[in-house]
Amino acid sequence: SDLLCPFASLEAMALRSARLLRFAADSSGVSNRLLLTLTSPGEAIFVKKPVDSVTVPGTEGTFTVTNNHSLIVSQLKAGVINVKDGSESKDYFISDGFLFFNHPTDSSGCCTAEVSGVEVVPTSALDKDRASQVLSELMAAPKDTEWDRTKAQLGAALVNQVIKAAE
């Protein structure tokens, strides 16, 4: 089975490449739209998907970008990303990350918004009850050391955002 691992890895890489090419093809021929790329280390949720807007939880507050927004690089905090395209609206939870907004590099008039997060999941996949259980465990854990207190404080902040996003 050890001999098959490299081939499984190559197959997975080929599938990811095909998926990226499929996504890239979806944006060809589009003009004057915001092209959204939404990724985490394990998954590309969108690659240059034409959308109307994306609302993100910046560290200085929530903000929305549309096509032709001013250039921006922003650190993101735990919270909800809202993607709007026409009458469709989809929400994703992000643990933290960055947004990079760039103007068009061609004549399409399409700006790009690249959102990269440590964890990005649809809010519909969040389990509020499980998050509440984790929060209880964090609060009940010993807080004898500075590390224990810091871990509980940071963990509670993140889990509270998961609970809020799951509502």
Coordinates of N, CA and C in Angstrom, one line a residue:
S1 N 0.8 -1.2 0.0 CA 0.0 0.0 0.0 C 0.9 1.3 0.0
D2 N 2.1 1.2 0.5 CA 3.0 2.3 0.5 C 3.3 2.8 -0.9
L3 N 3.3 1.8 -1.8 CA 3.6 2.2 -3.2 C 2.5 2.9 -3.9
L4 N 1.3 2.8 -3.4 CA 0.1 3.4 -4.0 C 0.0 4.9 -3.5
C5 N 0.6 5.2 -2.3 CA 0.5 6.6 -1.8 C 0.9 7.7 -2.8
P6 N 2.1 7.5 -3.5 CA 2.4 8.6 -4.4 C 1.4 8.7 -5.5
F7 N 0.8 7.6 -6.0 CA -0.2 7.7 -7.0 C -1.5 8.3 -6.5
A8 N -1.9 8.0 -5.3 CA -3.1 8.6 -4.7 C -2.8 10.1 -4.6
S9 N -1.6 10.5 -4.2 CA -1.3 11.9 -4.1 C -1.3 12.6 -5.5
L10 N -0.8 11.9 -6.5 CA -0.9 12.5 -7.8 C -2.3 12.6 -8.3
E11 N -3.1 11.6 -8.0 CA -4.5 11.6 -8.4 C -5.2 12.8 -7.8
A12 N -5.0 13.0 -6.5 CA -5.6 14.1 -5.7 C -5.2 15.4 -6.3
M13 N -3.9 15.5 -6.7 CA -3.4 16.8 -7.3 C -4.1 17.0 -8.6
A14 N -4.2 16.0 -9.4 CA -4.9 16.1 -10.7 C -6.3 16.5 -10.6
L15 N -7.0 16.0 -9.6 CA -8.4 16.4 -9.3 C -8.5 17.8 -8.9
R16 N -7.6 18.3 -8.0 CA -7.6 19.7 -7.6 C -7.3 20.6 -8.8
S17 N -6.3 20.2 -9.6 CA -6.0 21.0 -10.8 C -7.2 21.1 -11.7
A18 N -7.9 20.0 -12.0 CA -9.1 20.0 -12.8 C -10.1 20.9 -12.2
R19 N -10.3 20.9 -10.9 CA -11.3 21.7 -10.3 C -11.0 23.2 -10.4
L20 N -9.7 23.5 -10.2 CA -9.2 24.9 -10.4 C -9.5 25.4 -11.8
L21 N -9.1 24.5 -12.8 CA -9.3 24.9 -14.2 C -10.8 25.1 -14.5
R22 N -11.7 24.3 -13.9 CA -13.1 24.4 -14.1 C -13.6 25.7 -13.6
F23 N -13.1 26.1 -12.4 CA -13.5 27.4 -11.8 C -13.0 28.5 -12.6
A24 N -11.7 28.4 -13.1 CA -11.2 29.5 -13.9 C -12.0 29.7 -15.1
A25 N -12.4 28.6 -15.7 CA -13.2 28.7 -17.0 C -14.5 29.4 -16.7
D26 N -15.1 29.3 -15.5 CA -16.4 29.9 -15.2 C -16.3 31.4 -15.3
S27 N -15.1 32.0 -15.1 CA -15.1 33.5 -15.1 C -14.7 34.0 -16.5
S28 N -14.4 33.2 -17.4 CA -14.0 33.7 -18.7 C -15.2 34.3 -19.4
G29 N -15.0 35.4 -20.1 CA -16.1 36.1 -20.8 C -16.9 37.0 -19.9
V30 N -16.5 37.1 -18.6 CA -17.3 38.0 -17.7 C -16.6 39.4 -17.7
S31 N -17.5 40.4 -17.6 CA -16.9 41.7 -17.5 C -17.6 42.6 -16.5
N32 N -16.9 43.5 -15.9 CA -17.4 44.4 -14.8 C -18.0 43.7 -13.7
R33 N -17.4 42.6 -13.2 CA -17.9 41.9 -12.0 C -16.8 41.7 -11.0
L34 N -17.1 41.5 -9.8 CA -16.1 41.2 -8.8 C -15.9 39.7 -8.9
L35 N -14.6 39.3 -9.0 CA -14.2 37.9 -9.0 C -13.7 37.5 -7.7
L36 N -14.4 36.6 -7.0 CA -14.1 36.2 -5.6 C -13.4 34.9 -5.6
T37 N -12.3 34.8 -4.9 CA -11.6 33.6 -4.6 C -11.7 33.5 -3.1
L38 N -12.2 32.3 -2.6 CA -12.4 32.1 -1.2 C -11.8 30.7 -0.9
T39 N -10.7 30.7 -0.1 CA -9.9 29.5 0.1 C -9.5 29.4 1.6
S40 N -9.2 28.1 1.9 CA -8.6 27.7 3.2 C -7.4 26.8 2.8
P41 N -6.5 26.4 3.7 CA -5.4 25.5 3.3 C -5.9 24.2 2.7
G42 N -7.1 23.8 3.1 CA -7.6 22.5 2.6 C -8.6 22.5 1.4
E43 N -9.0 23.7 1.1 CA -10.1 23.7 0.0 C -10.2 25.1 -0.6
A44 N -10.5 25.0 -1.9 CA -10.8 26.3 -2.7 C -12.3 26.3 -2.9
I45 N -13.0 27.1 -2.1 CA -14.5 27.1 -2.2 C -14.9 27.8 -3.5
F46 N -14.3 29.0 -3.7 CA -14.5 29.7 -5.0 C -13.2 30.1 -5.6
V47 N -13.0 30.0 -6.9 CA -11.9 30.5 -7.6 C -12.4 31.4 -8.7
K48 N -12.2 32.7 -8.5 CA -12.6 33.8 -9.4 C -14.1 33.6 -9.8
K49 N -14.9 33.4 -8.8 CA -16.4 33.3 -9.1 C -16.9 34.8 -9.2
P50 N -17.7 35.0 -10.3 CA -18.3 36.4 -10.4 C -19.4 36.6 -9.4
V51 N -19.3 37.6 -8.6 CA -20.3 37.9 -7.6 C -20.6 39.4 -7.5
D52 N -21.7 39.8 -6.9 CA -22.0 41.2 -6.7 C -21.2 41.9 -5.6
S53 N -21.1 41.1 -4.4 CA -20.4 41.7 -3.3 C -20.0 40.6 -2.3
V54 N -19.0 40.9 -1.5 CA -18.7 40.1 -0.4 C -18.5 41.0 0.9
T55 N -19.1 40.5 2.0 CA -19.0 41.2 3.3 C -18.2 40.4 4.2
V56 N -17.2 41.0 4.8 CA -16.2 40.3 5.6 C -16.0 40.9 7.0
P57 N -15.6 40.1 8.0 CA -15.4 40.6 9.4 C -14.0 41.1 9.5
G58 N -13.7 42.3 9.2 CA -12.4 42.9 9.4 C -12.1 43.1 10.8
T59 N -10.8 43.2 11.2 CA -10.4 43.4 12.6 C -10.9 44.8 13.1
E60 N -11.1 45.7 12.1 CA -11.6 47.1 12.5 C -13.1 47.2 12.3
G61 N -13.7 46.1 11.9 CA -15.2 46.2 11.7 C -15.6 45.5 10.4
T62 N -16.8 45.1 10.3 CA -17.4 44.5 9.1 C -17.4 45.5 8.0
F63 N -17.1 45.0 6.8 CA -17.2 45.9 5.6 C -17.5 45.0 4.4
T64 N -18.0 45.7 3.4 CA -18.4 45.1 2.1 C -17.6 45.6 1.0
V65 N -17.1 44.7 0.1 CA -16.5 45.2 -1.2 C -17.3 44.7 -2.4
T66 N -17.3 45.6 -3.4 CA -18.0 45.3 -4.6 C -16.9 45.6 -5.7
N67 N -17.3 45.4 -7.0 CA -16.4 45.7 -8.1 C -16.0 47.2 -8.0
N68 N -14.8 47.5 -8.3 CA -14.3 48.9 -8.3 C -14.2 49.5 -6.9
H69 N -14.1 48.7 -5.9 CA -13.8 49.2 -4.6 C -12.3 49.7 -4.6
S70 N -12.0 50.5 -3.6 CA -10.6 51.0 -3.6 C -9.7 49.8 -3.2
L71 N -8.4 49.9 -3.5 CA -7.5 48.8 -3.2 C -7.4 48.6 -1.7
I72 N -7.4 47.4 -1.2 CA -7.4 47.1 0.2 C -6.7 45.8 0.5
V73 N -6.0 45.7 1.6 CA -5.6 44.5 2.2 C -6.0 44.6 3.6
S74 N -6.7 43.6 4.1 CA -7.3 43.6 5.5 C -7.2 42.3 6.2
Q75 N -6.8 42.4 7.4 CA -6.8 41.2 8.3 C -8.2 40.9 8.7
L76 N -8.6 39.7 8.7 CA -10.0 39.3 9.1 C -10.0 38.6 10.4
K77 N -11.1 38.8 11.2 CA -11.2 38.1 12.5 C -12.3 37.0 12.3
A78 N -12.5 36.2 13.4 CA -13.5 35.2 13.4 C -14.9 35.9 13.2
G79 N -15.7 35.3 12.2 CA -17.0 35.8 12.0 C -17.6 35.3 10.7
V80 N -18.6 35.9 10.2 CA -19.3 35.5 9.0 C -18.9 36.3 7.8
I81 N -18.7 35.5 6.7 CA -18.5 36.1 5.4 C -19.8 35.9 4.6
N82 N -20.3 37.0 4.0 CA -21.6 36.9 3.3 C -21.2 37.2 1.8
V83 N -21.6 36.3 0.9 CA -21.4 36.4 -0.5 C -22.7 36.6 -1.2
K84 N -22.9 37.7 -1.9 CA -24.1 38.0 -2.6 C -23.9 38.0 -4.1
D85 N -24.8 37.3 -4.8 CA -24.8 37.3 -6.3 C -26.2 37.3 -6.7
G86 N -26.7 38.5 -7.2 CA -28.1 38.6 -7.5 C -29.0 38.4 -6.3
S87 N -30.0 37.5 -6.4 CA -30.8 37.3 -5.2 C -30.3 36.2 -4.3
E88 N -29.2 35.6 -4.7 CA -28.5 34.5 -3.9 C -27.6 35.1 -2.9
S89 N -27.6 34.5 -1.7 CA -26.8 35.0 -0.6 C -26.3 33.7 0.2
K90 N -25.0 33.6 0.3 CA -24.4 32.5 1.0 C -23.5 33.0 2.2
D91 N -23.6 32.3 3.3 CA -22.8 32.7 4.5 C -21.8 31.6 4.8
Y92 N -20.6 32.0 5.2 CA -19.5 31.2 5.5 C -18.9 31.7 6.8
F93 N -18.4 30.7 7.7 CA -17.7 31.1 8.9 C -16.2 31.1 8.6
I94 N -15.5 32.1 9.0 CA -14.0 32.2 8.9 C -13.5 32.3 10.3
S95 N -12.4 31.5 10.6 CA -11.8 31.6 11.9 C -10.9 32.9 12.0
D96 N -10.2 33.2 10.9 CA -9.4 34.4 10.8 C -8.7 34.3 9.4
G97 N -8.2 35.4 8.9 CA -7.5 35.3 7.6 C -7.2 36.7 7.1
F98 N -7.2 36.8 5.7 CA -6.9 38.0 5.1 C -7.8 38.2 3.8
L99 N -8.0 39.5 3.5 CA -8.7 39.8 2.2 C -7.7 40.7 1.4
F100 N -7.5 40.3 0.2 CA -6.7 41.1 -0.8 C -7.6 41.6 -1.9
F101 N -7.8 42.9 -2.1 CA -8.6 43.4 -3.2 C -7.7 44.1 -4.2
N102 N -7.9 43.7 -5.5 CA -7.0 44.3 -6.6 C -7.9 44.7 -7.7
H103 N -7.4 45.7 -8.4 CA -8.1 46.2 -9.6 C -7.8 45.3 -10.8
P104 N -8.5 45.4 -11.9 CA -8.3 44.5 -13.0 C -6.9 44.6 -13.6
T105 N -6.4 43.5 -14.1 CA -5.1 43.5 -14.7 C -5.3 43.3 -16.2
D106 N -6.5 43.3 -16.7 CA -6.8 43.2 -18.1 C -8.0 44.2 -18.5
S107 N -8.6 44.1 -19.6 CA -9.6 45.0 -20.0 C -11.0 44.6 -19.6
S108 N -11.1 43.5 -18.8 CA -12.5 43.0 -18.4 C -13.2 43.9 -17.5
G109 N -12.5 44.8 -16.8 CA -13.2 45.6 -15.8 C -13.5 44.8 -14.5
C110 N -13.0 43.5 -14.4 CA -13.3 42.7 -13.2 C -12.2 42.9 -12.2
C111 N -12.6 43.4 -11.0 CA -11.7 43.4 -9.9 C -11.7 42.1 -9.2
T112 N -10.6 41.8 -8.4 CA -10.5 40.5 -7.7 C -10.5 40.7 -6.2
A113 N -11.2 39.9 -5.5 CA -11.2 39.8 -4.0 C -10.7 38.4 -3.7
E114 N -9.6 38.3 -3.0 CA -9.1 37.0 -2.6 C -9.2 37.0 -1.0
V115 N -10.0 36.0 -0.6 CA -10.2 35.8 0.9 C -9.5 34.5 1.2
S116 N -8.5 34.5 2.1 CA -7.8 33.3 2.5 C -8.0 33.2 4.0
G117 N -8.5 32.1 4.4 CA -8.8 31.9 5.9 C -8.1 30.6 6.4
V118 N -7.9 30.5 7.7 CA -7.3 29.3 8.3 C -8.4 28.2 8.2
E119 N -9.6 28.6 8.6 CA -10.8 27.7 8.5 C -11.9 28.4 7.8
V120 N -12.5 27.9 6.8 CA -13.7 28.5 6.1 C -14.7 27.4 5.9
V121 N -15.9 27.5 6.5 CA -16.9 26.5 6.3 C -18.3 27.2 6.2
P122 N -19.2 26.6 5.4 CA -20.6 27.1 5.4 C -21.2 27.2 6.8
T123 N -21.9 28.3 7.1 CA -22.5 28.4 8.4 C -23.5 27.3 8.7
S124 N -24.0 26.8 7.6 CA -25.0 25.7 7.7 C -24.3 24.4 8.3
A125 N -23.0 24.3 8.2 CA -22.3 23.1 8.7 C -21.9 23.3 10.2
L126 N -22.1 24.4 10.8 CA -21.7 24.6 12.2 C -22.7 24.0 13.1
D127 N -22.2 23.4 14.2 CA -23.1 22.7 15.2 C -23.0 23.5 16.4
K128 N -24.1 24.3 16.7 CA -24.2 25.2 17.8 C -24.1 24.4 19.1
D129 N -24.8 23.3 19.2 CA -24.8 22.5 20.5 C -23.4 22.0 20.8
R130 N -22.7 21.5 19.8 CA -21.3 21.0 20.0 C -20.4 22.2 20.4
A131 N -20.6 23.4 19.8 CA -19.8 24.5 20.1 C -20.0 24.9 21.6
S132 N -21.3 24.9 22.0 CA -21.6 25.2 23.4 C -21.0 24.3 24.3
Q133 N -20.9 23.0 24.0 CA -20.3 22.0 24.8 C -18.8 22.3 24.9
V134 N -18.1 22.6 23.8 CA -16.7 22.9 23.8 C -16.4 24.2 24.7
L135 N -17.3 25.2 24.6 CA -17.2 26.3 25.4 C -17.3 26.0 26.9
S136 N -18.2 25.1 27.3 CA -18.3 24.7 28.7 C -17.0 24.0 29.1
E137 N -16.5 23.1 28.3 CA -15.3 22.4 28.6 C -14.1 23.4 28.8
L138 N -14.0 24.4 27.9 CA -13.0 25.4 28.0 C -13.1 26.2 29.4
M139 N -14.3 26.5 29.7 CA -14.5 27.3 30.9 C -14.2 26.5 32.2
A140 N -14.5 25.2 32.1 CA -14.3 24.3 33.3 C -12.9 23.8 33.4
A141 N -12.1 24.0 32.4 CA -10.7 23.5 32.4 C -9.9 24.3 33.5
P142 N -8.8 23.6 34.0 CA -8.0 24.3 35.0 C -7.3 25.5 34.4
K143 N -7.1 26.6 35.2 CA -6.5 27.8 34.7 C -5.4 28.2 35.6
D144 N -4.5 27.2 35.9 CA -3.4 27.4 36.9 C -2.3 28.2 36.3
T145 N -2.0 28.0 35.0 CA -0.9 28.7 34.4 C -1.3 29.8 33.4
E146 N -0.4 30.7 33.1 CA -0.7 31.7 32.1 C -1.2 31.1 30.8
W147 N -0.5 30.0 30.4 CA -0.9 29.3 29.1 C -2.4 28.8 29.2
D148 N -2.7 28.2 30.3 CA -4.1 27.7 30.5 C -5.1 28.9 30.4
R149 N -4.8 30.0 31.0 CA -5.7 31.1 31.0 C -5.8 31.7 29.6
T150 N -4.7 31.8 28.9 CA -4.6 32.3 27.5 C -5.4 31.4 26.6
K151 N -5.2 30.1 26.7 CA -5.8 29.1 25.9 C -7.3 29.2 26.1
A152 N -7.8 29.3 27.3 CA -9.2 29.4 27.6 C -9.8 30.7 27.0
Q153 N -9.1 31.8 27.2 CA -9.6 33.1 26.7 C -9.7 33.1 25.2
L154 N -8.6 32.7 24.5 CA -8.7 32.7 23.0 C -9.7 31.6 22.5
G155 N -9.7 30.5 23.1 CA -10.6 29.4 22.7 C -12.1 29.9 22.9
A156 N -12.4 30.5 24.0 CA -13.7 31.0 24.3 C -14.1 32.1 23.2
A157 N -13.2 33.0 22.9 CA -13.5 34.0 21.9 C -13.9 33.4 20.5
L158 N -13.1 32.4 20.1 CA -13.4 31.7 18.8 C -14.7 31.0 18.9
V159 N -14.9 30.2 19.9 CA -16.1 29.4 20.1 C -17.3 30.3 20.2
N160 N -17.2 31.4 20.8 CA -18.4 32.3 20.9 C -18.8 32.8 19.5
Q161 N -17.8 33.1 18.7 CA -18.0 33.5 17.3 C -18.7 32.3 16.5
V162 N -18.3 31.1 16.7 CA -18.9 30.0 16.1 C -20.4 29.9 16.5
I163 N -20.6 30.0 17.8 CA -22.0 30.0 18.3 C -22.9 31.1 17.7
K164 N -22.3 32.3 17.6 CA -23.0 33.4 17.0 C -23.3 33.2 15.5
A165 N -22.3 32.6 14.8 CA -22.5 32.4 13.4 C -23.5 31.2 13.1
A166 N -23.6 30.3 14.1 CA -24.5 29.2 13.9 C -26.0 29.5 14.1
E167 N -26.2 30.7 14.7 CA -27.6 31.1 15.0 C -28.4 31.4 13.8

